[in-house]
mmCIF file of C-alpha atoms in Angstrom:
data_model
loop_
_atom_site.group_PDB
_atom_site.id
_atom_site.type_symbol
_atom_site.label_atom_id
_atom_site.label_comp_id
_atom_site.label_asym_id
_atom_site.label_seq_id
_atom_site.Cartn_x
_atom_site.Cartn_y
_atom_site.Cartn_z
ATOM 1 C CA UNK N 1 0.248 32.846 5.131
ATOM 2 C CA UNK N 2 -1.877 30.489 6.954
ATOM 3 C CA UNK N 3 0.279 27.459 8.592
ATOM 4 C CA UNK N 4 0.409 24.329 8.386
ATOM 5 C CA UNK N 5 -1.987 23.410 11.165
ATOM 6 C CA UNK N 6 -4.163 25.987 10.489
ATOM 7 C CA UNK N 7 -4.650 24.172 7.433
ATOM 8 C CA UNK N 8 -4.935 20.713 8.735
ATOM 9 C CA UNK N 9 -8.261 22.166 10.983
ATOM 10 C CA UNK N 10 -9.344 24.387 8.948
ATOM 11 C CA UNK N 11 -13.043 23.908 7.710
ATOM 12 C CA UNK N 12 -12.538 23.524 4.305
ATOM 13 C CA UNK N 13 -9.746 20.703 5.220
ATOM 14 C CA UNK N 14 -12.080 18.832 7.144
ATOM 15 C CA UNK N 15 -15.201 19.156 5.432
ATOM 16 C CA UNK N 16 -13.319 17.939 2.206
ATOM 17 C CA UNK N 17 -11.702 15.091 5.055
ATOM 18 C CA UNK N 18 -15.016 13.524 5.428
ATOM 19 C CA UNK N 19 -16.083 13.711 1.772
ATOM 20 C CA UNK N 20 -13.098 11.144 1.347
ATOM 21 C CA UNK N 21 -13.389 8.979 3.949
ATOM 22 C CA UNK N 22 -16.678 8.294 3.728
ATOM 23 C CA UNK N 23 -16.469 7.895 -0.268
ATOM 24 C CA UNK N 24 -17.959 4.200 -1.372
ATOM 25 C CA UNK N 25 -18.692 3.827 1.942
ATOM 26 C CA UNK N 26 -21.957 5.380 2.927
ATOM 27 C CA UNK N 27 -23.538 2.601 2.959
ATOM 28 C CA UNK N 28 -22.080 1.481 6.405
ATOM 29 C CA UNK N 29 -23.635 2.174 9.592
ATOM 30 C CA UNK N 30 -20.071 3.842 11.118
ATOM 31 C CA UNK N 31 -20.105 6.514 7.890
ATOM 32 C CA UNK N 32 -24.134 7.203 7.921
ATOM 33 C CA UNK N 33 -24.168 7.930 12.159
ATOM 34 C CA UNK N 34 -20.995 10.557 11.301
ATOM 35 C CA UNK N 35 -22.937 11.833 8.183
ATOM 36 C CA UNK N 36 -26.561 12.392 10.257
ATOM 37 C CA UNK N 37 -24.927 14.712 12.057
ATOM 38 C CA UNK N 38 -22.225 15.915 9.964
ATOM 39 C CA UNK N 39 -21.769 19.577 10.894
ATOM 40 C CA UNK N 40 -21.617 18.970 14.752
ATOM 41 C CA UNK N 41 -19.183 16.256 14.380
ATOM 42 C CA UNK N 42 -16.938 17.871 12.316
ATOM 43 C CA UNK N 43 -17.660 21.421 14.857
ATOM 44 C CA UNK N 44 -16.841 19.182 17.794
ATOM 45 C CA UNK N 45 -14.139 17.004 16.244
ATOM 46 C CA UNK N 46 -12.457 20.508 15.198
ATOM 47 C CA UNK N 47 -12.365 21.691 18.142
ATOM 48 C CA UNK N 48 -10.435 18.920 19.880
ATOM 49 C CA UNK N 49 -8.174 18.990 17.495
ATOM 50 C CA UNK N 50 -7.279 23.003 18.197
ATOM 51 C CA UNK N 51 -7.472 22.711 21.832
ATOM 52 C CA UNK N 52 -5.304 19.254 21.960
ATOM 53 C CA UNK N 53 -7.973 17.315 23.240
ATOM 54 C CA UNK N 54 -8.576 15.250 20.240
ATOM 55 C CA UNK N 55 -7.774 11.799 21.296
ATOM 56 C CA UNK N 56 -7.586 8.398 19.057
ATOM 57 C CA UNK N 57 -9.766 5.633 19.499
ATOM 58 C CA UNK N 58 -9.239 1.685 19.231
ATOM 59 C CA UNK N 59 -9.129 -0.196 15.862
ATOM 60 C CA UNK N 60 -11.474 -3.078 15.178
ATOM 61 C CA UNK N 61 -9.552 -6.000 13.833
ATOM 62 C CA UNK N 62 -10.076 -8.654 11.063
ATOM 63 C CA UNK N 63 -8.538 -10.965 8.837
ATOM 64 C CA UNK N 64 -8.217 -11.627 4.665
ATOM 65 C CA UNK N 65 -7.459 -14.627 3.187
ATOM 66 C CA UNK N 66 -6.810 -13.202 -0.765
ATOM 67 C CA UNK N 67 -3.628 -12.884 -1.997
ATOM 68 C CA UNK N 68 -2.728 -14.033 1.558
ATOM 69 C CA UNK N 69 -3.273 -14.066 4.949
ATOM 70 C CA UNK N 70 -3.521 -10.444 6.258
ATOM 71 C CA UNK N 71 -4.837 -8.736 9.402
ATOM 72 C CA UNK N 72 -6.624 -5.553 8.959
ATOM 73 C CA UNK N 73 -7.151 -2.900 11.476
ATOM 74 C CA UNK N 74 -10.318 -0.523 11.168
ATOM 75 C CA UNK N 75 -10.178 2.653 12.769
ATOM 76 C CA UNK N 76 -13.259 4.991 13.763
ATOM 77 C CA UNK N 77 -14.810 6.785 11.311
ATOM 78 C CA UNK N 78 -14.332 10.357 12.881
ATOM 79 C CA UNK N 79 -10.632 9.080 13.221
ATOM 80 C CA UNK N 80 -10.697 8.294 9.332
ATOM 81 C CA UNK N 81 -11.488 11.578 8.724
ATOM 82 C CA UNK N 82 -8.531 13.170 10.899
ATOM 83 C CA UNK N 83 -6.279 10.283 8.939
ATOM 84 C CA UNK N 84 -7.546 12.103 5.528
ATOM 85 C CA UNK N 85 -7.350 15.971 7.120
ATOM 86 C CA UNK N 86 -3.932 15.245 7.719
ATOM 87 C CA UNK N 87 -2.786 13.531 4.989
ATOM 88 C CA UNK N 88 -4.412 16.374 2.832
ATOM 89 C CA UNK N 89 -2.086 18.565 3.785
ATOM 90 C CA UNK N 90 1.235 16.560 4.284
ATOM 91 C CA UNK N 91 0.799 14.506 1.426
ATOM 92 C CA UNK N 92 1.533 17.111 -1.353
ATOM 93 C CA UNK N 93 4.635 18.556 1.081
ATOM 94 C CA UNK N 94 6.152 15.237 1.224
ATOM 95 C CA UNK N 95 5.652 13.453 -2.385
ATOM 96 C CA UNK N 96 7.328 16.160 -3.628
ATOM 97 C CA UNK N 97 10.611 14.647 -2.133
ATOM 98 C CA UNK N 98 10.030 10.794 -3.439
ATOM 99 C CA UNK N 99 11.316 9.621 -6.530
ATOM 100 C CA UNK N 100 9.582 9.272 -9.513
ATOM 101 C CA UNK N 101 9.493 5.641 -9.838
ATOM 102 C CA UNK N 102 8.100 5.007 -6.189
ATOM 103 C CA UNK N 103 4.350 3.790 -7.501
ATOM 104 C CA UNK N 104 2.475 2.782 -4.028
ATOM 105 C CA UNK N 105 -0.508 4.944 -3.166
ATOM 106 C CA UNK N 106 0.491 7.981 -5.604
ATOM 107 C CA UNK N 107 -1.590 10.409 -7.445
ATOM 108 C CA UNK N 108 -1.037 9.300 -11.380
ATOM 109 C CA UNK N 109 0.989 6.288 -10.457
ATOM 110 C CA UNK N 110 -0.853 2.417 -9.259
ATOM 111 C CA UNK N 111 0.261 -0.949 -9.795
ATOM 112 C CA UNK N 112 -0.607 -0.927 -13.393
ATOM 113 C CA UNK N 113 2.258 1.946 -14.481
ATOM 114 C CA UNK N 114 4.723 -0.218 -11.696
ATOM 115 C CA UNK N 115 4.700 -3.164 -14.232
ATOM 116 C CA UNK N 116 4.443 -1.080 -17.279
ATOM 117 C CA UNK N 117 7.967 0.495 -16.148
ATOM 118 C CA UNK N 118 9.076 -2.965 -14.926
ATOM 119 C CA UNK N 119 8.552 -3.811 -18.474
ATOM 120 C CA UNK N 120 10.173 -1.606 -19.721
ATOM 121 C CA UNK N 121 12.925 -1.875 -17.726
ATOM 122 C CA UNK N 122 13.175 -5.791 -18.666
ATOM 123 C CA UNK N 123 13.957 -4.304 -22.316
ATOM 124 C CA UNK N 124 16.599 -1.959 -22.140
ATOM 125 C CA UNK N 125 18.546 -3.977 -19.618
ATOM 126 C CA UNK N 126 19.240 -7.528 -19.468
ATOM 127 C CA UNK N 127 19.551 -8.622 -15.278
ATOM 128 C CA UNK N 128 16.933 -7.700 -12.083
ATOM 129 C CA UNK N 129 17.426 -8.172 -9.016
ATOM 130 C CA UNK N 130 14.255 -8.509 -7.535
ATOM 131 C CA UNK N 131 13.633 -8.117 -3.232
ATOM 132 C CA UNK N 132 11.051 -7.500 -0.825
ATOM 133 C CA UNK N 133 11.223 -7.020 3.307
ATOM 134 C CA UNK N 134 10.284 -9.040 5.560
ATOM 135 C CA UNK N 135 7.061 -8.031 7.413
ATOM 136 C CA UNK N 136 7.092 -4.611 6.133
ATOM 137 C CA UNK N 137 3.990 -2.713 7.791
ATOM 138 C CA UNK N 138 4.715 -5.329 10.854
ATOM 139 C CA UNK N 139 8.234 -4.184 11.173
ATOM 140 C CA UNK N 140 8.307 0.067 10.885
ATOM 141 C CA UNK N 141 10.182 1.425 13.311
ATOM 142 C CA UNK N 142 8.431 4.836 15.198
ATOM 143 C CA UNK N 143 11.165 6.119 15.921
ATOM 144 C CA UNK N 144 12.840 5.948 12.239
ATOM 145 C CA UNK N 145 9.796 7.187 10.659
ATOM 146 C CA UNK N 146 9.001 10.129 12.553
ATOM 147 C CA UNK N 147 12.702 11.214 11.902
ATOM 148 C CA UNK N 148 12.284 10.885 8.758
ATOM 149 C CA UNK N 149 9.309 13.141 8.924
ATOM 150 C CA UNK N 150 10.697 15.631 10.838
ATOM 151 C CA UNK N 151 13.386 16.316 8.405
ATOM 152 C CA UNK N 152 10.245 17.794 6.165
ATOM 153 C CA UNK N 153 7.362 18.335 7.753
ATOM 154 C CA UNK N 154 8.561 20.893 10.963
ATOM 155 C CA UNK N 155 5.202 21.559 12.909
ATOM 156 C CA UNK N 156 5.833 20.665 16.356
ATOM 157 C CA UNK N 157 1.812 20.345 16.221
ATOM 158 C CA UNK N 158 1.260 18.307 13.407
ATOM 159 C CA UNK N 159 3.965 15.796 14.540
ATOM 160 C CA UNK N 160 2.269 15.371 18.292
ATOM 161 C CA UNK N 161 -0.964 14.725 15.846
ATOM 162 C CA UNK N 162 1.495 11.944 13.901
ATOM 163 C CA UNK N 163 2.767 10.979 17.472
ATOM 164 C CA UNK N 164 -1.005 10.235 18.113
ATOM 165 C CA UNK N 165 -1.565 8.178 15.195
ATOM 166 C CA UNK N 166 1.649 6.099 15.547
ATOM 167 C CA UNK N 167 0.882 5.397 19.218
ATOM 168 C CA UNK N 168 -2.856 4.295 18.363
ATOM 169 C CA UNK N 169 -1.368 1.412 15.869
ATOM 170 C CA UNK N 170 1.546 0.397 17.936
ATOM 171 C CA UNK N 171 -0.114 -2.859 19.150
ATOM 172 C CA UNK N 172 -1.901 -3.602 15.995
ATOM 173 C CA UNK N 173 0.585 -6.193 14.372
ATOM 174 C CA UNK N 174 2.593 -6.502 17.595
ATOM 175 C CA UNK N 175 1.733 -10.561 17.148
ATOM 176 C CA UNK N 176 2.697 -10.839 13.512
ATOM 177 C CA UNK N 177 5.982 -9.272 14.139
ATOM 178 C CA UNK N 178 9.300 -11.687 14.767
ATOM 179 C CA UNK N 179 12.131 -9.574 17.057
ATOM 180 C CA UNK N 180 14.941 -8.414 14.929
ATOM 181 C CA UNK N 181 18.057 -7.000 16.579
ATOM 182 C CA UNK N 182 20.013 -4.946 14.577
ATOM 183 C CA UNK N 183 24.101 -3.591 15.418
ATOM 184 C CA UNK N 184 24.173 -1.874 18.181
ATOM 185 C CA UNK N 185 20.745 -2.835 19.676
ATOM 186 C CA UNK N 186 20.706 -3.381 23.439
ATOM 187 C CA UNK N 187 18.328 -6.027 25.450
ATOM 188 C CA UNK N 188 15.861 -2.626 25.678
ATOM 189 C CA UNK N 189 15.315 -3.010 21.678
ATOM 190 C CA UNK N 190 12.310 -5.379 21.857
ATOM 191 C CA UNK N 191 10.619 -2.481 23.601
ATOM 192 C CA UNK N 192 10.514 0.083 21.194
ATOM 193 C CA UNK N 193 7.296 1.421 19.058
ATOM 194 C CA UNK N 194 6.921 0.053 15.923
ATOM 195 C CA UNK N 195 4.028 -1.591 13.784
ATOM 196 C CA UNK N 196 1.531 0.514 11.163
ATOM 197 C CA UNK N 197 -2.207 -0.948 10.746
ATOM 198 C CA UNK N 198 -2.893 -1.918 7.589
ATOM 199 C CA UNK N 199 -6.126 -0.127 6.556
ATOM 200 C CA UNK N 200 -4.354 3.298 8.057
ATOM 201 C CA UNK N 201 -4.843 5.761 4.843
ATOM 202 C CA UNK N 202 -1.857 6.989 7.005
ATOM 203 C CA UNK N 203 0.012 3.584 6.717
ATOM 204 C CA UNK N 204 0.158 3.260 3.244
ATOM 205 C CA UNK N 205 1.925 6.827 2.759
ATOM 206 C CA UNK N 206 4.108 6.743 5.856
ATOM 207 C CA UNK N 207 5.283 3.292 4.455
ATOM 208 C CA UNK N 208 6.500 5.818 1.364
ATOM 209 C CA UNK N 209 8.098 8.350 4.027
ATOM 210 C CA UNK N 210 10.160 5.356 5.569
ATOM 211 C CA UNK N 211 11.154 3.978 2.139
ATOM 212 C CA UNK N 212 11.953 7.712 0.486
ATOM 213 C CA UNK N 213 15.994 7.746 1.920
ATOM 214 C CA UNK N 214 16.416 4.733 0.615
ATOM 215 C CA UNK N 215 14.926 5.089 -2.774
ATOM 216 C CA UNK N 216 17.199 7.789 -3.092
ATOM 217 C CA UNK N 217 19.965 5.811 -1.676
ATOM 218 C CA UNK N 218 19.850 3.113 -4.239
ATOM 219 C CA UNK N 219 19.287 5.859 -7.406
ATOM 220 C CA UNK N 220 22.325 8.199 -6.468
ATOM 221 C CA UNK N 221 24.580 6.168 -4.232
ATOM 222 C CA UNK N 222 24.226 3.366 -5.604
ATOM 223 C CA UNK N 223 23.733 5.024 -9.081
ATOM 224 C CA UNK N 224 21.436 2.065 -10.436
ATOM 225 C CA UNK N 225 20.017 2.923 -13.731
ATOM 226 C CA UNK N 226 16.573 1.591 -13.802
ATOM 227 C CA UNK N 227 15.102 1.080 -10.314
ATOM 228 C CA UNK N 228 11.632 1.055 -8.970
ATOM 229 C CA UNK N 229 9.740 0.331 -5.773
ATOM 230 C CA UNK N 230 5.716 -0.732 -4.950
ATOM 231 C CA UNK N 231 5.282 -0.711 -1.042
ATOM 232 C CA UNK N 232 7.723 -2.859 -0.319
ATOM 233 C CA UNK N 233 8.654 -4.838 -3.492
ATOM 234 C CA UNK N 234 11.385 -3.701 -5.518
ATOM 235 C CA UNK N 235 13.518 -4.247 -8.206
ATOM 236 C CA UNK N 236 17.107 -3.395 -9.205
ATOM 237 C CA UNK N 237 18.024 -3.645 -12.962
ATOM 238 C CA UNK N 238 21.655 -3.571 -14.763
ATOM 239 C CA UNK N 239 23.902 -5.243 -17.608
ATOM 240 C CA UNK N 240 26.234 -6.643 -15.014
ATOM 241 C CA UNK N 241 25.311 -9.636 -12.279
ATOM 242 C CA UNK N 242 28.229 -9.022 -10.674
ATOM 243 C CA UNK N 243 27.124 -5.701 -10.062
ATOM 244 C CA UNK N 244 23.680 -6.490 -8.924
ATOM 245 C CA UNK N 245 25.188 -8.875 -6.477
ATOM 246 C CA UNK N 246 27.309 -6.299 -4.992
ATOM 247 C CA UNK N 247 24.539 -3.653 -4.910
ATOM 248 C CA UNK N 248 22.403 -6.683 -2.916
ATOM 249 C CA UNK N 249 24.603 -6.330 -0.337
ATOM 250 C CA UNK N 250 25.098 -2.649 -0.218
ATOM 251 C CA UNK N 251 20.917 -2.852 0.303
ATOM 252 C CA UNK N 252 20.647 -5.175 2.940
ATOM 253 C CA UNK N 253 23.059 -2.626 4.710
ATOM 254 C CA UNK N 254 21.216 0.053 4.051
ATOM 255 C CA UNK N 255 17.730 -1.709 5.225
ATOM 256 C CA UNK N 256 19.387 -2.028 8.767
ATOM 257 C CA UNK N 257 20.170 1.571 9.036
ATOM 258 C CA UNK N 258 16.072 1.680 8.561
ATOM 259 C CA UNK N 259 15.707 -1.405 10.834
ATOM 260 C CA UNK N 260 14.148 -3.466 8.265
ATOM 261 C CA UNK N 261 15.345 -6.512 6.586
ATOM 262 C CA UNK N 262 14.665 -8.049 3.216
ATOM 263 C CA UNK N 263 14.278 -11.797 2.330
ATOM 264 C CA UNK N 264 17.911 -12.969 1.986
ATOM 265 C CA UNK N 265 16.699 -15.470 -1.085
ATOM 266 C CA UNK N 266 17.084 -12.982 -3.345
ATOM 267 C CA UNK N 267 18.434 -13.522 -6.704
ATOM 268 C CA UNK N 268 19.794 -12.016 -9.360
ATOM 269 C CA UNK N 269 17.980 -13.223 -13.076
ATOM 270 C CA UNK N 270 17.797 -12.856 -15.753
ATOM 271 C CA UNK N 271 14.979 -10.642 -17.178
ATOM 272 C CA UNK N 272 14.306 -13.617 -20.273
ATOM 273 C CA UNK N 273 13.268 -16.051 -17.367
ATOM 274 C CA UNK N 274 10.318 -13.557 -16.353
ATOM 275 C CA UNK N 275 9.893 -11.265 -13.339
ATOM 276 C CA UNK N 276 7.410 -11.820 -10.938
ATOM 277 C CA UNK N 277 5.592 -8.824 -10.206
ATOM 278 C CA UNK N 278 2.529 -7.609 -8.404
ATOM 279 C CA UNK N 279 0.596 -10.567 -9.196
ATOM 280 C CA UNK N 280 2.474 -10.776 -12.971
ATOM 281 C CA UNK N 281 4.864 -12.793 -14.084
ATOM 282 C CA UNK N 282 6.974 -10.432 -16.896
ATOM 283 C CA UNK N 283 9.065 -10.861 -19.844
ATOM 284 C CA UNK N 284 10.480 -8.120 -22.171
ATOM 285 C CA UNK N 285 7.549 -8.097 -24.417
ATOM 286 C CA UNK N 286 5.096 -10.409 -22.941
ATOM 287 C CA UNK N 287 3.471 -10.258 -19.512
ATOM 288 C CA UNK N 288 1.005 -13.211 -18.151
ATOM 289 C CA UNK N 289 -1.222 -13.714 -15.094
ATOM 290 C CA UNK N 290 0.056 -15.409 -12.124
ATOM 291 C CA UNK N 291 -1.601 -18.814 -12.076
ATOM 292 C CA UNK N 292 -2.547 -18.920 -9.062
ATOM 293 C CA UNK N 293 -4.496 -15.568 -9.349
ATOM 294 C CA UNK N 294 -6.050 -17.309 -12.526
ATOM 295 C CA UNK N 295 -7.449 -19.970 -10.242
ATOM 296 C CA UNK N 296 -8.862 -17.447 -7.584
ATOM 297 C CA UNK N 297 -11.002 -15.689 -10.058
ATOM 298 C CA UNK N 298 -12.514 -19.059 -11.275
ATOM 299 C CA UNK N 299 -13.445 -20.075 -8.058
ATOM 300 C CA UNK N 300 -14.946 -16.757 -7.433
ATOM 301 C CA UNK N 301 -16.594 -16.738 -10.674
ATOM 302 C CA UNK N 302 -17.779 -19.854 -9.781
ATOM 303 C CA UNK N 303 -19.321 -19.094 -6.867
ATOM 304 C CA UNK N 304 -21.181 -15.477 -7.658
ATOM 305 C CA UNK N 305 -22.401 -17.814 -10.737
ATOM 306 C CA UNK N 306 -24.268 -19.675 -8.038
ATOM 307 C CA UNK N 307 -25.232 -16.783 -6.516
ATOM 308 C CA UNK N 308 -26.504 -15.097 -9.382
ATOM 309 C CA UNK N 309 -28.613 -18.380 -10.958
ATOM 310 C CA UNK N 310 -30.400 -18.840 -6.878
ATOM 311 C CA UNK N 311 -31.467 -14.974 -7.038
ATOM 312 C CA UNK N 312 -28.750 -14.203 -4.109
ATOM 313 C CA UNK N 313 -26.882 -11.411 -6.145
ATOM 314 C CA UNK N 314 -28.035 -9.082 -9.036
ATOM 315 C CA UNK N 315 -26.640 -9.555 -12.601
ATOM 316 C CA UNK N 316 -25.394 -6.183 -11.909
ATOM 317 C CA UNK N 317 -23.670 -7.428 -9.056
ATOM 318 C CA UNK N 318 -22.256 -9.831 -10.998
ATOM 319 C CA UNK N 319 -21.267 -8.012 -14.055
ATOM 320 C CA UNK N 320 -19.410 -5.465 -11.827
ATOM 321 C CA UNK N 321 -17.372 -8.388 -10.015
ATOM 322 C CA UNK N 322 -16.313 -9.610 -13.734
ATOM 323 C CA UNK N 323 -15.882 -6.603 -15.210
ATOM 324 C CA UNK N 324 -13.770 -5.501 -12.561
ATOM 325 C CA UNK N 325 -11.619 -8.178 -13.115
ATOM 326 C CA UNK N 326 -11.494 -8.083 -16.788
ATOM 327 C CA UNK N 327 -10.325 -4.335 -16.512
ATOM 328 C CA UNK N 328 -7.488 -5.378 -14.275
ATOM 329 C CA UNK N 329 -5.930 -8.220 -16.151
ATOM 330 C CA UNK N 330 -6.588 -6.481 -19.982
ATOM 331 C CA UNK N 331 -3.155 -5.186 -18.907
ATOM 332 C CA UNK N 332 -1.380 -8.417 -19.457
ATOM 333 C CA UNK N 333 -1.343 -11.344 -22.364
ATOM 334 C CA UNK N 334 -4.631 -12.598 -21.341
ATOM 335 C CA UNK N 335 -6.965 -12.870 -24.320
ATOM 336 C CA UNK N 336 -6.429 -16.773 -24.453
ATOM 337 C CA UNK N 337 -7.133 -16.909 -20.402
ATOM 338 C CA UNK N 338 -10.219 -14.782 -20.346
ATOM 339 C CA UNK N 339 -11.950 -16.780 -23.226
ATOM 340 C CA UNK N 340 -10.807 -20.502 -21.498
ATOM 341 C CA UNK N 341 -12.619 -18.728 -18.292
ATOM 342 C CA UNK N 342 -15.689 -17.437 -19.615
ATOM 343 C CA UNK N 343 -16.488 -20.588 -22.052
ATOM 344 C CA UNK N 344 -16.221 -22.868 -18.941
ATOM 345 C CA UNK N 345 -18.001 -20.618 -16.332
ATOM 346 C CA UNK N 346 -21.028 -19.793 -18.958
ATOM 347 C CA UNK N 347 -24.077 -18.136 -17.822
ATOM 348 C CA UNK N 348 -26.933 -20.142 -19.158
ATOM 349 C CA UNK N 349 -29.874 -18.727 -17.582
ATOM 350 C CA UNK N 350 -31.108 -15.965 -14.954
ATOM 351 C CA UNK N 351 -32.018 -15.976 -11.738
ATOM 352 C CA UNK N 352 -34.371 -19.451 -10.324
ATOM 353 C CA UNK N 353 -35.578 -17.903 -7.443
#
């Protein structure tokens, strides 16, 4: 039986690797130099990996303003394909062990099914208690998440490759993240590894990996009913406030243990006075755009309008922007929303230039 390794490098594995990564993105320069030369990349970048020779290289950084303020770190394209080789193997071996209401970066789960079981949650029970850490990808501790790998995923190989990866982001977020000391933390604490780039295929799962004890932790310690998790947004739901309150401390306990925190302004609500949610605000049987999302489509709709009538973008271009947005919020209560949008942002004629 071929191993683990084996299977990261193999061919196949990383042939399939750069299929992925470069998927919706061929038409950027970093994807089309890897592609003109596919074969001998992939020949060359195969062979550093089996000879331990492969080494990561440095992340280009920006920022994004929508929903919020976020820095993004861009890796090389060869090391986008070792981020997808790798996670095409380990992936399978570890989402086997999450939960089945952890929705973040699944196969057959998205935001969309998170607030459809929210819902659903907000019927059968009557309280939430809804949290979400503080600087979550900012705050991952190395050393916590590789033991938590380990515990799985045995491969002394395949966790110097993970080793690699952590060590390449370390720095990435280093100036978004606030020191935390945590029981039984010494002066030496500031110095340890932690930090995952966001834009890492890799961060997004290992976020899952870090998260996976204690999704199991609040389901059968805990025993709570109806619980679910996105990232790093969760929600609690029961009959009793008294209990939620209780189980709101037992968390923040068991966030230390992972040295993370979550935002102490918690509250237990509830579920008739609405749930915010991945950009939804949800009731038992109704569930409505956040407004503020509302506004950042009309301003955007606004502007490609402009675009569209001076001949700067296509109508196709266009239609794609608005149709992409129309298939999002269908989801909610909307109808009344989409119609206000589309009477006042009209398009009244084609292209002037």
């Amino acid at each position: 039986m071929q191993d683990l390794w084996e299977k990261v490098i193999a061919w196949e594995n990383l042939w399939l690797a750069f299929r992925n990564a470069a998927r919706g993105k061929r038409g950027g320069m970093p994807a089309a130099r890897f592609e003109h030369q596919v074969a001998d990349r992939l020949v060359d970048l195969q062979g550093e990996l089996r000879s331990g020779g492969y080494r990561h290289g440095a992340y280009t950084h920006f920022y994004i303003h929508e929903p919020k303020r976020r820095k993004i770190s861009a890796a090389p394209f060869r090391d986008r394909v070792v981020h997808h080789a790798l996670c095409n193997v380990i992936e399978p071996i570890l989402d086997r062990t999450f939960i089945a209401h952890s929705y973040a970066n699944r196969k057959g789960k998205g935001s969309h099914r998170a607030v459809d079981y929210l819902q659903a949650c907000a019927q059968t029970y009557s309280c939430v208690l809804r949290m979400d850490i503080v600087q979550h990808f900012a705050s991952i501790d190395h050393g916590v998440l590789r033991a938590e790998m380990a515990k799985v995923i045995q491969d002394d190989r395949i966790l110097g490759l993970v080793d690699q990866i952590l060590a390449s982001g370390a720095s990435a977020l280093a100036d978004e993240y606030h020191m935390v000391y945590f029981p039984g933390d010494d002066l030496f604490a500031v110095n340890r590894p932690r930090g995952l780039p966001i834009g890492n295929l890799t961060s997004q799962f290992w976020s899952n990996c870090l998260m996976n004890p204690f999704d199991h932790f609040v389901v059968n310690e805990l025993g709570c009913p109806a619980y679910l998790r996105y990232v790093d947004d969760f929600a609690l739901f029961g009959n009793s406030k008294r209990q939620l309150w209780v189980w709101k401390l037992a968390i923040q306990d068991r966030l230390a243990d992972l040295r993370l925190r979550a935002h102490a302004n918690a509250q237990v609500a509830p579920v008739t006075e609405g749930i915010p949610w991945l950009g939804w605000v949800v009731w038992p049987h109704r569930r409505r755009l956040k407004a503020r999302n509302a506004v950042k489509f009309s301003r955007r709709l606004g502007r490609n309008l402009d675009l569209y009538r001076t001949g700067q973008i296509t109508f196709a271009e266009l239609d794609s922007s608005v149709q992409g947005w129309i298939n999002h919020v269908r989801y909610g209560d909307t109808w009344g929303l989409r119609k206000h949008l589309f009477q006042t942002h009209p398009i009244r004629s084609g292209p002037t230039a």
